[in-house]
């Protein structure tokens, strides 16, 4: 009986750890709820991207760094992985690739919102 209970506990723990945490979090701002990195840096979408495809080239990525995924990250639910122009995997939410803005220096900065009429905070 002890062996069975121990086995069930190990199985339950393994199953729970198999569920990956979401790569970003929703935070409350003056603009409502937006997506941000775990460190609180604002995430953005680019109007020129296609569903599940980044159209931000290498020069663009210098100003708008891709929100890269960890090496063993797995897509789940609304979170998918797409290739950035630098060849690395990046996160997309509901099919929209996600980026940070180089001029955002502190948690909560949203300096990139509305830039060029094509960059928007991710919601």
mmCIF file of N, CA and C in Angstrom:
data_model
loop_
_atom_site.group_PDB
_atom_site.id
_atom_site.type_symbol
_atom_site.label_atom_id
_atom_site.label_comp_id
_atom_site.label_asym_id
_atom_site.label_seq_id
_atom_site.Cartn_x
_atom_site.Cartn_y
_atom_site.Cartn_z
ATOM 1 N N UNK A 1 0.821 -1.191 0.000
ATOM 2 C CA UNK A 1 0.000 0.000 0.000
ATOM 3 C C UNK A 1 0.869 1.261 0.000
ATOM 4 N N UNK A 2 1.929 1.262 0.823
ATOM 5 C CA UNK A 2 2.829 2.413 0.865
ATOM 6 C C UNK A 2 3.473 2.639 -0.493
ATOM 7 N N UNK A 3 3.856 1.539 -1.144
ATOM 8 C CA UNK A 3 4.481 1.643 -2.458
ATOM 9 C C UNK A 3 3.508 2.254 -3.463
ATOM 10 N N UNK A 4 2.257 1.829 -3.408
ATOM 11 C CA UNK A 4 1.244 2.358 -4.315
ATOM 12 C C UNK A 4 1.036 3.859 -4.084
ATOM 13 N N UNK A 5 0.928 4.276 -2.831
ATOM 14 C CA UNK A 5 0.744 5.685 -2.520
ATOM 15 C C UNK A 5 1.952 6.514 -2.941
ATOM 16 N N UNK A 6 3.143 5.973 -2.698
ATOM 17 C CA UNK A 6 4.363 6.671 -3.091
ATOM 18 C C UNK A 6 4.424 6.804 -4.611
ATOM 19 N N UNK A 7 4.073 5.751 -5.316
ATOM 20 C CA UNK A 7 4.067 5.782 -6.781
ATOM 21 C C UNK A 7 3.075 6.815 -7.303
ATOM 22 N N UNK A 8 1.911 6.880 -6.691
ATOM 23 C CA UNK A 8 0.901 7.847 -7.106
ATOM 24 C C UNK A 8 1.377 9.284 -6.856
ATOM 25 N N UNK A 9 2.060 9.511 -5.747
ATOM 26 C CA UNK A 9 2.578 10.848 -5.435
ATOM 27 C C UNK A 9 3.637 11.262 -6.445
ATOM 28 N N UNK A 10 4.522 10.335 -6.789
ATOM 29 C CA UNK A 10 5.570 10.628 -7.770
ATOM 30 C C UNK A 10 4.946 10.932 -9.133
ATOM 31 N N UNK A 11 3.963 10.152 -9.512
ATOM 32 C CA UNK A 11 3.280 10.356 -10.783
ATOM 33 C C UNK A 11 2.588 11.715 -10.813
ATOM 34 N N UNK A 12 1.891 12.076 -9.739
ATOM 35 C CA UNK A 12 1.196 13.362 -9.684
ATOM 36 C C UNK A 12 2.192 14.517 -9.767
ATOM 37 N N UNK A 13 3.304 14.406 -9.067
ATOM 38 C CA UNK A 13 4.331 15.451 -9.103
ATOM 39 C C UNK A 13 4.908 15.573 -10.504
ATOM 40 N N UNK A 14 5.167 14.464 -11.153
ATOM 41 C CA UNK A 14 5.702 14.488 -12.518
ATOM 42 C C UNK A 14 4.717 15.114 -13.486
ATOM 43 N N UNK A 15 3.451 14.791 -13.338
ATOM 44 C CA UNK A 15 2.431 15.328 -14.232
ATOM 45 C C UNK A 15 2.322 16.845 -14.074
ATOM 46 N N UNK A 16 2.365 17.330 -12.844
ATOM 47 C CA UNK A 16 2.275 18.765 -12.616
ATOM 48 C C UNK A 16 3.478 19.495 -13.167
ATOM 49 N N UNK A 17 4.659 18.928 -13.046
ATOM 50 C CA UNK A 17 5.851 19.612 -13.549
ATOM 51 C C UNK A 17 5.921 19.571 -15.071
ATOM 52 N N UNK A 18 5.146 18.699 -15.695
ATOM 53 C CA UNK A 18 5.149 18.617 -17.155
ATOM 54 C C UNK A 18 4.429 19.810 -17.781
ATOM 55 N N UNK A 19 3.533 20.440 -17.011
ATOM 56 C CA UNK A 19 2.840 21.605 -17.526
ATOM 57 C C UNK A 19 3.782 22.801 -17.449
ATOM 58 N N UNK A 20 4.100 23.367 -18.588
ATOM 59 C CA UNK A 20 5.022 24.496 -18.634
ATOM 60 C C UNK A 20 4.315 25.763 -18.188
ATOM 61 N N UNK A 21 5.044 26.602 -17.527
ATOM 62 C CA UNK A 21 4.495 27.898 -17.154
ATOM 63 C C UNK A 21 4.406 28.755 -18.413
ATOM 64 N N UNK A 22 3.439 29.642 -18.439
ATOM 65 C CA UNK A 22 3.323 30.530 -19.589
ATOM 66 C C UNK A 22 4.566 31.402 -19.653
ATOM 67 N N UNK A 23 5.035 31.716 -20.851
ATOM 68 C CA UNK A 23 6.277 32.467 -20.998
ATOM 69 C C UNK A 23 6.179 33.946 -20.615
ATOM 70 N N UNK A 24 4.963 34.477 -20.510
ATOM 71 C CA UNK A 24 4.772 35.882 -20.158
ATOM 72 C C UNK A 24 3.592 35.969 -19.199
ATOM 73 N N UNK A 25 3.399 37.159 -18.674
ATOM 74 C CA UNK A 25 2.298 37.350 -17.727
ATOM 75 C C UNK A 25 1.482 38.567 -18.125
ATOM 76 N N UNK A 26 0.243 38.609 -17.669
ATOM 77 C CA UNK A 26 -0.614 39.773 -17.864
ATOM 78 C C UNK A 26 -0.369 40.719 -16.692
ATOM 79 N N UNK A 27 -0.196 41.989 -17.003
ATOM 80 C CA UNK A 27 -0.012 42.992 -15.959
ATOM 81 C C UNK A 27 -1.021 44.117 -16.165
ATOM 82 N N UNK A 28 -1.427 44.732 -15.071
ATOM 83 C CA UNK A 28 -2.342 45.866 -15.134
ATOM 84 C C UNK A 28 -1.555 47.145 -15.377
ATOM 85 N N UNK A 29 -2.007 47.950 -16.337
ATOM 86 C CA UNK A 29 -1.373 49.227 -16.647
ATOM 87 C C UNK A 29 -2.468 50.266 -16.871
ATOM 88 N N UNK A 30 -2.065 51.506 -17.114
ATOM 89 C CA UNK A 30 -3.024 52.567 -17.426
ATOM 90 C C UNK A 30 -3.774 52.276 -18.725
ATOM 91 N N UNK A 31 -3.209 51.365 -19.555
ATOM 92 C CA UNK A 31 -3.847 50.978 -20.821
ATOM 93 C C UNK A 31 -4.655 49.697 -20.678
ATOM 94 N N UNK A 32 -4.824 49.226 -19.461
ATOM 95 C CA UNK A 32 -5.509 47.968 -19.224
ATOM 96 C C UNK A 32 -4.504 46.840 -19.082
ATOM 97 N N UNK A 33 -4.960 45.619 -19.215
ATOM 98 C CA UNK A 33 -4.079 44.456 -19.086
ATOM 99 C C UNK A 33 -3.258 44.286 -20.358
ATOM 100 N N UNK A 34 -1.947 44.099 -20.169
ATOM 101 C CA UNK A 34 -1.053 43.856 -21.303
ATOM 102 C C UNK A 34 -0.125 42.702 -20.962
ATOM 103 N N UNK A 35 0.532 42.155 -21.975
ATOM 104 C CA UNK A 35 1.503 41.087 -21.769
ATOM 105 C C UNK A 35 2.874 41.681 -21.476
ATOM 106 N N UNK A 36 3.565 41.058 -20.525
ATOM 107 C CA UNK A 36 4.915 41.477 -20.162
ATOM 108 C C UNK A 36 5.742 40.245 -19.850
ATOM 109 N N UNK A 37 7.054 40.389 -19.953
ATOM 110 C CA UNK A 37 7.958 39.296 -19.587
ATOM 111 C C UNK A 37 7.870 39.061 -18.080
ATOM 112 N N UNK A 38 8.465 38.001 -17.614
ATOM 113 C CA UNK A 38 8.485 37.725 -16.178
ATOM 114 C C UNK A 38 9.151 38.862 -15.399
ATOM 115 N N UNK A 39 10.044 39.603 -16.049
ATOM 116 C CA UNK A 39 10.715 40.742 -15.399
ATOM 117 C C UNK A 39 9.905 42.030 -15.533
ATOM 118 N N UNK A 40 8.722 41.946 -16.146
ATOM 119 C CA UNK A 40 7.843 43.098 -16.247
ATOM 120 C C UNK A 40 8.065 43.983 -17.455
ATOM 121 N N UNK A 41 8.880 43.535 -18.409
ATOM 122 C CA UNK A 41 9.122 44.331 -19.609
ATOM 123 C C UNK A 41 7.972 44.128 -20.595
ATOM 124 N N UNK A 42 7.479 45.226 -21.119
ATOM 125 C CA UNK A 42 6.333 45.227 -22.039
ATOM 126 C C UNK A 42 6.638 44.451 -23.314
ATOM 127 N N UNK A 43 5.650 43.700 -23.771
ATOM 128 C CA UNK A 43 5.752 42.974 -25.038
ATOM 129 C C UNK A 43 4.878 43.660 -26.081
ATOM 130 N N UNK A 44 5.326 43.578 -27.331
ATOM 131 C CA UNK A 44 4.676 44.280 -28.431
ATOM 132 C C UNK A 44 4.377 43.338 -29.587
ATOM 133 N N UNK A 45 3.398 43.764 -30.410
ATOM 134 C CA UNK A 45 3.106 43.083 -31.675
ATOM 135 C C UNK A 45 3.386 44.062 -32.812
ATOM 136 N N UNK A 46 3.619 43.500 -33.997
ATOM 137 C CA UNK A 46 3.990 44.252 -35.195
ATOM 138 C C UNK A 46 2.925 44.008 -36.251
ATOM 139 N N UNK A 47 2.255 45.067 -36.720
ATOM 140 C CA UNK A 47 1.161 44.924 -37.694
ATOM 141 C C UNK A 47 1.585 44.248 -38.991
ATOM 142 N N UNK A 48 2.864 44.317 -39.335
ATOM 143 C CA UNK A 48 3.318 43.746 -40.610
ATOM 144 C C UNK A 48 3.606 42.243 -40.523
ATOM 145 N N UNK A 49 3.482 41.664 -39.325
ATOM 146 C CA UNK A 49 3.639 40.218 -39.182
ATOM 147 C C UNK A 49 2.406 39.507 -39.711
ATOM 148 N N UNK A 50 2.593 38.275 -40.162
ATOM 149 C CA UNK A 50 1.479 37.415 -40.549
ATOM 150 C C UNK A 50 1.213 36.465 -39.379
ATOM 151 N N UNK A 51 0.097 35.776 -39.404
ATOM 152 C CA UNK A 51 -0.196 34.811 -38.341
ATOM 153 C C UNK A 51 0.929 33.774 -38.274
ATOM 154 N N UNK A 52 1.511 33.639 -37.096
ATOM 155 C CA UNK A 52 2.600 32.689 -36.841
ATOM 156 C C UNK A 52 3.823 32.913 -37.730
ATOM 157 N N UNK A 53 4.041 34.154 -38.180
ATOM 158 C CA UNK A 53 5.222 34.454 -38.985
ATOM 159 C C UNK A 53 5.716 35.863 -38.664
ATOM 160 N N UNK A 54 6.981 35.955 -38.289
ATOM 161 C CA UNK A 54 7.604 37.249 -38.020
ATOM 162 C C UNK A 54 8.109 37.856 -39.326
ATOM 163 N N UNK A 55 7.810 39.117 -39.546
ATOM 164 C CA UNK A 55 8.322 39.853 -40.697
ATOM 165 C C UNK A 55 9.277 40.962 -40.263
ATOM 166 N N UNK A 56 9.774 40.862 -39.054
ATOM 167 C CA UNK A 56 10.758 41.814 -38.532
ATOM 168 C C UNK A 56 12.136 41.246 -38.895
ATOM 169 N N UNK A 57 12.828 41.908 -39.838
ATOM 170 C CA UNK A 57 14.122 41.391 -40.302
ATOM 171 C C UNK A 57 15.242 41.669 -39.287
ATOM 172 N N UNK A 58 16.470 41.287 -39.639
ATOM 173 C CA UNK A 58 17.590 41.426 -38.697
ATOM 174 C C UNK A 58 17.810 42.861 -38.254
ATOM 175 N N UNK A 59 17.664 43.826 -39.162
ATOM 176 C CA UNK A 59 17.813 45.235 -38.784
ATOM 177 C C UNK A 59 16.698 45.647 -37.821
ATOM 178 N N UNK A 60 15.496 45.199 -38.089
ATOM 179 C CA UNK A 60 14.344 45.480 -37.235
ATOM 180 C C UNK A 60 14.563 44.906 -35.836
ATOM 181 N N UNK A 61 15.111 43.691 -35.757
ATOM 182 C CA UNK A 61 15.323 43.033 -34.465
ATOM 183 C C UNK A 61 16.303 43.783 -33.572
ATOM 184 N N UNK A 62 17.111 44.665 -34.151
ATOM 185 C CA UNK A 62 18.031 45.450 -33.322
ATOM 186 C C UNK A 62 17.264 46.449 -32.462
ATOM 187 N N UNK A 63 16.178 46.975 -32.985
ATOM 188 C CA UNK A 63 15.364 47.935 -32.247
ATOM 189 C C UNK A 63 14.212 47.242 -31.517
ATOM 190 N N UNK A 64 13.777 46.131 -32.072
ATOM 191 C CA UNK A 64 12.650 45.366 -31.535
ATOM 192 C C UNK A 64 13.086 43.922 -31.301
ATOM 193 N N UNK A 65 13.847 43.655 -30.247
ATOM 194 C CA UNK A 65 14.323 42.283 -30.004
ATOM 195 C C UNK A 65 13.172 41.284 -29.865
ATOM 196 N N UNK A 66 13.362 40.146 -30.489
ATOM 197 C CA UNK A 66 12.360 39.082 -30.391
ATOM 198 C C UNK A 66 12.277 38.592 -28.946
ATOM 199 N N UNK A 67 11.088 38.202 -28.541
ATOM 200 C CA UNK A 67 10.889 37.580 -27.226
ATOM 201 C C UNK A 67 11.223 36.097 -27.407
ATOM 202 N N UNK A 68 12.520 35.795 -27.288
ATOM 203 C CA UNK A 68 13.014 34.446 -27.555
ATOM 204 C C UNK A 68 12.510 33.421 -26.543
ATOM 205 N N UNK A 69 12.363 32.217 -27.027
ATOM 206 C CA UNK A 69 11.950 31.089 -26.198
ATOM 207 C C UNK A 69 13.188 30.325 -25.739
ATOM 208 N N UNK A 70 13.078 29.680 -24.608
ATOM 209 C CA UNK A 70 14.159 28.824 -24.111
ATOM 210 C C UNK A 70 14.350 27.658 -25.078
ATOM 211 N N UNK A 71 15.516 27.056 -25.042
ATOM 212 C CA UNK A 71 15.876 25.997 -25.992
ATOM 213 C C UNK A 71 14.863 24.854 -26.043
ATOM 214 N N UNK A 72 14.312 24.455 -24.926
ATOM 215 C CA UNK A 72 13.403 23.298 -24.902
ATOM 216 C C UNK A 72 11.945 23.712 -24.719
ATOM 217 N N UNK A 73 11.633 24.948 -25.037
ATOM 218 C CA UNK A 73 10.261 25.445 -24.881
ATOM 219 C C UNK A 73 9.320 24.684 -25.812
ATOM 220 N N UNK A 74 8.106 24.521 -25.360
ATOM 221 C CA UNK A 74 7.084 23.824 -26.133
ATOM 222 C C UNK A 74 5.855 24.718 -26.268
ATOM 223 N N UNK A 75 5.290 24.744 -27.457
ATOM 224 C CA UNK A 75 4.058 25.486 -27.696
ATOM 225 C C UNK A 75 2.918 24.822 -26.942
ATOM 226 N N UNK A 76 1.993 25.660 -26.437
ATOM 227 C CA UNK A 76 0.842 25.116 -25.732
ATOM 228 C C UNK A 76 -0.276 26.144 -25.704
ATOM 229 N N UNK A 77 -1.474 25.716 -26.083
ATOM 230 C CA UNK A 77 -2.623 26.612 -26.051
ATOM 231 C C UNK A 77 -2.446 27.784 -27.001
ATOM 232 N N UNK A 78 -2.618 29.002 -26.475
ATOM 233 C CA UNK A 78 -2.485 30.218 -27.288
ATOM 234 C C UNK A 78 -1.032 30.576 -27.570
ATOM 235 N N UNK A 79 -0.102 29.879 -26.944
ATOM 236 C CA UNK A 79 1.332 30.169 -27.088
ATOM 237 C C UNK A 79 1.948 29.263 -28.141
ATOM 238 N N UNK A 80 2.534 29.875 -29.184
ATOM 239 C CA UNK A 80 3.194 29.117 -30.240
ATOM 240 C C UNK A 80 4.619 29.633 -30.407
ATOM 241 N N UNK A 81 5.406 28.881 -31.146
ATOM 242 C CA UNK A 81 6.791 29.258 -31.427
ATOM 243 C C UNK A 81 6.932 29.544 -32.912
ATOM 244 N N UNK A 82 7.620 30.624 -33.242
ATOM 245 C CA UNK A 82 7.895 30.982 -34.634
ATOM 246 C C UNK A 82 9.380 31.313 -34.752
ATOM 247 N N UNK A 83 9.888 31.278 -35.968
ATOM 248 C CA UNK A 83 11.298 31.611 -36.215
ATOM 249 C C UNK A 83 11.459 33.117 -36.369
ATOM 250 N N UNK A 84 12.418 33.655 -35.645
ATOM 251 C CA UNK A 84 12.782 35.063 -35.814
ATOM 252 C C UNK A 84 13.818 35.141 -36.934
ATOM 253 N N UNK A 85 14.055 36.334 -37.452
ATOM 254 C CA UNK A 85 15.033 36.535 -38.531
ATOM 255 C C UNK A 85 16.441 36.132 -38.108
ATOM 256 N N UNK A 86 16.700 36.098 -36.796
ATOM 257 C CA UNK A 86 18.017 35.672 -36.316
ATOM 258 C C UNK A 86 18.143 34.157 -36.249
ATOM 259 N N UNK A 87 17.093 33.442 -36.670
ATOM 260 C CA UNK A 87 17.110 31.985 -36.713
ATOM 261 C C UNK A 87 16.684 31.311 -35.426
ATOM 262 N N UNK A 88 16.473 32.075 -34.369
ATOM 263 C CA UNK A 88 16.070 31.512 -33.076
ATOM 264 C C UNK A 88 14.550 31.480 -32.973
ATOM 265 N N UNK A 89 14.067 30.591 -32.111
ATOM 266 C CA UNK A 89 12.631 30.498 -31.855
ATOM 267 C C UNK A 89 12.205 31.675 -30.980
ATOM 268 N N UNK A 90 11.035 32.214 -31.296
ATOM 269 C CA UNK A 90 10.465 33.283 -30.486
ATOM 270 C C UNK A 90 9.018 32.934 -30.167
ATOM 271 N N UNK A 91 8.497 33.555 -29.121
ATOM 272 C CA UNK A 91 7.120 33.293 -28.722
ATOM 273 C C UNK A 91 6.144 34.119 -29.546
ATOM 274 N N UNK A 92 4.992 33.515 -29.785
ATOM 275 C CA UNK A 92 3.857 34.208 -30.383
ATOM 276 C C UNK A 92 2.653 33.914 -29.494
ATOM 277 N N UNK A 93 1.787 34.894 -29.348
ATOM 278 C CA UNK A 93 0.563 34.725 -28.567
ATOM 279 C C UNK A 93 -0.615 34.924 -29.502
ATOM 280 N N UNK A 94 -1.492 33.937 -29.548
ATOM 281 C CA UNK A 94 -2.629 33.931 -30.469
ATOM 282 C C UNK A 94 -2.166 34.201 -31.902
ATOM 283 N N UNK A 95 -1.012 33.633 -32.268
ATOM 284 C CA UNK A 95 -0.483 33.740 -33.618
ATOM 285 C C UNK A 95 0.322 34.996 -33.895
ATOM 286 N N UNK A 96 0.414 35.904 -32.916
ATOM 287 C CA UNK A 96 1.133 37.165 -33.112
ATOM 288 C C UNK A 96 2.516 37.084 -32.457
ATOM 289 N N UNK A 97 3.590 37.138 -33.263
ATOM 290 C CA UNK A 97 4.941 37.138 -32.685
ATOM 291 C C UNK A 97 5.106 38.308 -31.712
ATOM 292 N N UNK A 98 5.902 38.071 -30.664
ATOM 293 C CA UNK A 98 6.081 39.066 -29.605
ATOM 294 C C UNK A 98 7.503 39.611 -29.571
ATOM 295 N N UNK A 99 7.593 40.896 -29.285
ATOM 296 C CA UNK A 99 8.869 41.615 -29.273
ATOM 297 C C UNK A 99 8.957 42.501 -28.037
ATOM 298 N N UNK A 100 10.172 42.921 -27.727
ATOM 299 C CA UNK A 100 10.415 43.946 -26.734
ATOM 300 C C UNK A 100 10.875 45.195 -27.487
ATOM 301 N N UNK A 101 11.022 46.318 -26.794
ATOM 302 C CA UNK A 101 11.472 47.551 -27.434
ATOM 303 C C UNK A 101 12.760 47.997 -26.758
ATOM 304 N N UNK A 102 13.780 48.280 -27.541
ATOM 305 C CA UNK A 102 15.107 48.589 -27.020
ATOM 306 C C UNK A 102 15.115 49.829 -26.109
ATOM 307 N N UNK A 103 14.203 50.776 -26.322
ATOM 308 C CA UNK A 103 14.178 51.986 -25.499
ATOM 309 C C UNK A 103 13.398 51.825 -24.189
ATOM 310 N N UNK A 104 12.729 50.698 -24.010
ATOM 311 C CA UNK A 104 12.098 50.404 -22.719
ATOM 312 C C UNK A 104 13.211 49.946 -21.783
ATOM 313 N N UNK A 105 13.480 50.720 -20.764
ATOM 314 C CA UNK A 105 14.601 50.417 -19.867
ATOM 315 C C UNK A 105 14.165 49.855 -18.531
ATOM 316 N N UNK A 106 12.928 50.187 -18.120
ATOM 317 C CA UNK A 106 12.452 49.768 -16.806
ATOM 318 C C UNK A 106 11.138 49.010 -16.923
ATOM 319 N N UNK A 107 10.880 48.201 -15.925
ATOM 320 C CA UNK A 107 9.606 47.503 -15.831
ATOM 321 C C UNK A 107 8.476 48.519 -15.971
ATOM 322 N N UNK A 108 7.513 48.222 -16.826
ATOM 323 C CA UNK A 108 6.371 49.101 -17.009
ATOM 324 C C UNK A 108 6.515 50.128 -18.119
ATOM 325 N N UNK A 109 7.736 50.331 -18.641
ATOM 326 C CA UNK A 109 7.899 51.252 -19.769
ATOM 327 C C UNK A 109 7.098 50.740 -20.957
ATOM 328 N N UNK A 110 6.463 51.654 -21.687
ATOM 329 C CA UNK A 110 5.681 51.301 -22.880
ATOM 330 C C UNK A 110 5.987 52.302 -23.994
ATOM 331 N N UNK A 111 7.249 52.663 -24.143
ATOM 332 C CA UNK A 111 7.655 53.701 -25.089
ATOM 333 C C UNK A 111 7.432 53.307 -26.544
ATOM 334 N N UNK A 112 7.307 52.021 -26.823
ATOM 335 C CA UNK A 112 7.148 51.576 -28.200
ATOM 336 C C UNK A 112 5.720 51.551 -28.700
ATOM 337 N N UNK A 113 4.749 51.749 -27.797
ATOM 338 C CA UNK A 113 3.354 51.645 -28.215
ATOM 339 C C UNK A 113 3.006 52.725 -29.231
ATOM 340 N N UNK A 114 2.486 52.311 -30.371
ATOM 341 C CA UNK A 114 2.081 53.221 -31.423
ATOM 342 C C UNK A 114 3.215 53.657 -32.346
ATOM 343 N N UNK A 115 4.425 53.202 -32.095
ATOM 344 C CA UNK A 115 5.588 53.598 -32.891
ATOM 345 C C UNK A 115 5.349 53.287 -34.366
ATOM 346 N N UNK A 116 5.511 54.277 -35.197
ATOM 347 C CA UNK A 116 5.337 54.103 -36.637
ATOM 348 C C UNK A 116 3.938 53.683 -37.043
ATOM 349 N N UNK A 117 3.020 53.707 -36.113
ATOM 350 C CA UNK A 117 1.654 53.273 -36.395
ATOM 351 C C UNK A 117 1.498 51.774 -36.562
ATOM 352 N N UNK A 118 2.593 51.009 -36.348
ATOM 353 C CA UNK A 118 2.531 49.560 -36.580
ATOM 354 C C UNK A 118 2.958 48.717 -35.377
ATOM 355 N N UNK A 119 3.399 49.357 -34.311
ATOM 356 C CA UNK A 119 3.813 48.633 -33.104
ATOM 357 C C UNK A 119 2.820 48.935 -31.983
ATOM 358 N N UNK A 120 2.385 47.855 -31.289
ATOM 359 C CA UNK A 120 1.370 48.007 -30.247
ATOM 360 C C UNK A 120 1.685 47.092 -29.073
ATOM 361 N N UNK A 121 1.313 47.562 -27.868
ATOM 362 C CA UNK A 121 1.473 46.672 -26.720
ATOM 363 C C UNK A 121 0.625 45.436 -26.960
ATOM 364 N N UNK A 122 1.136 44.299 -26.542
ATOM 365 C CA UNK A 122 0.413 43.029 -26.706
ATOM 366 C C UNK A 122 -0.629 42.898 -25.599
ATOM 367 N N UNK A 123 -1.846 42.579 -26.007
ATOM 368 C CA UNK A 123 -2.940 42.432 -25.041
ATOM 369 C C UNK A 123 -3.545 41.060 -25.131
#
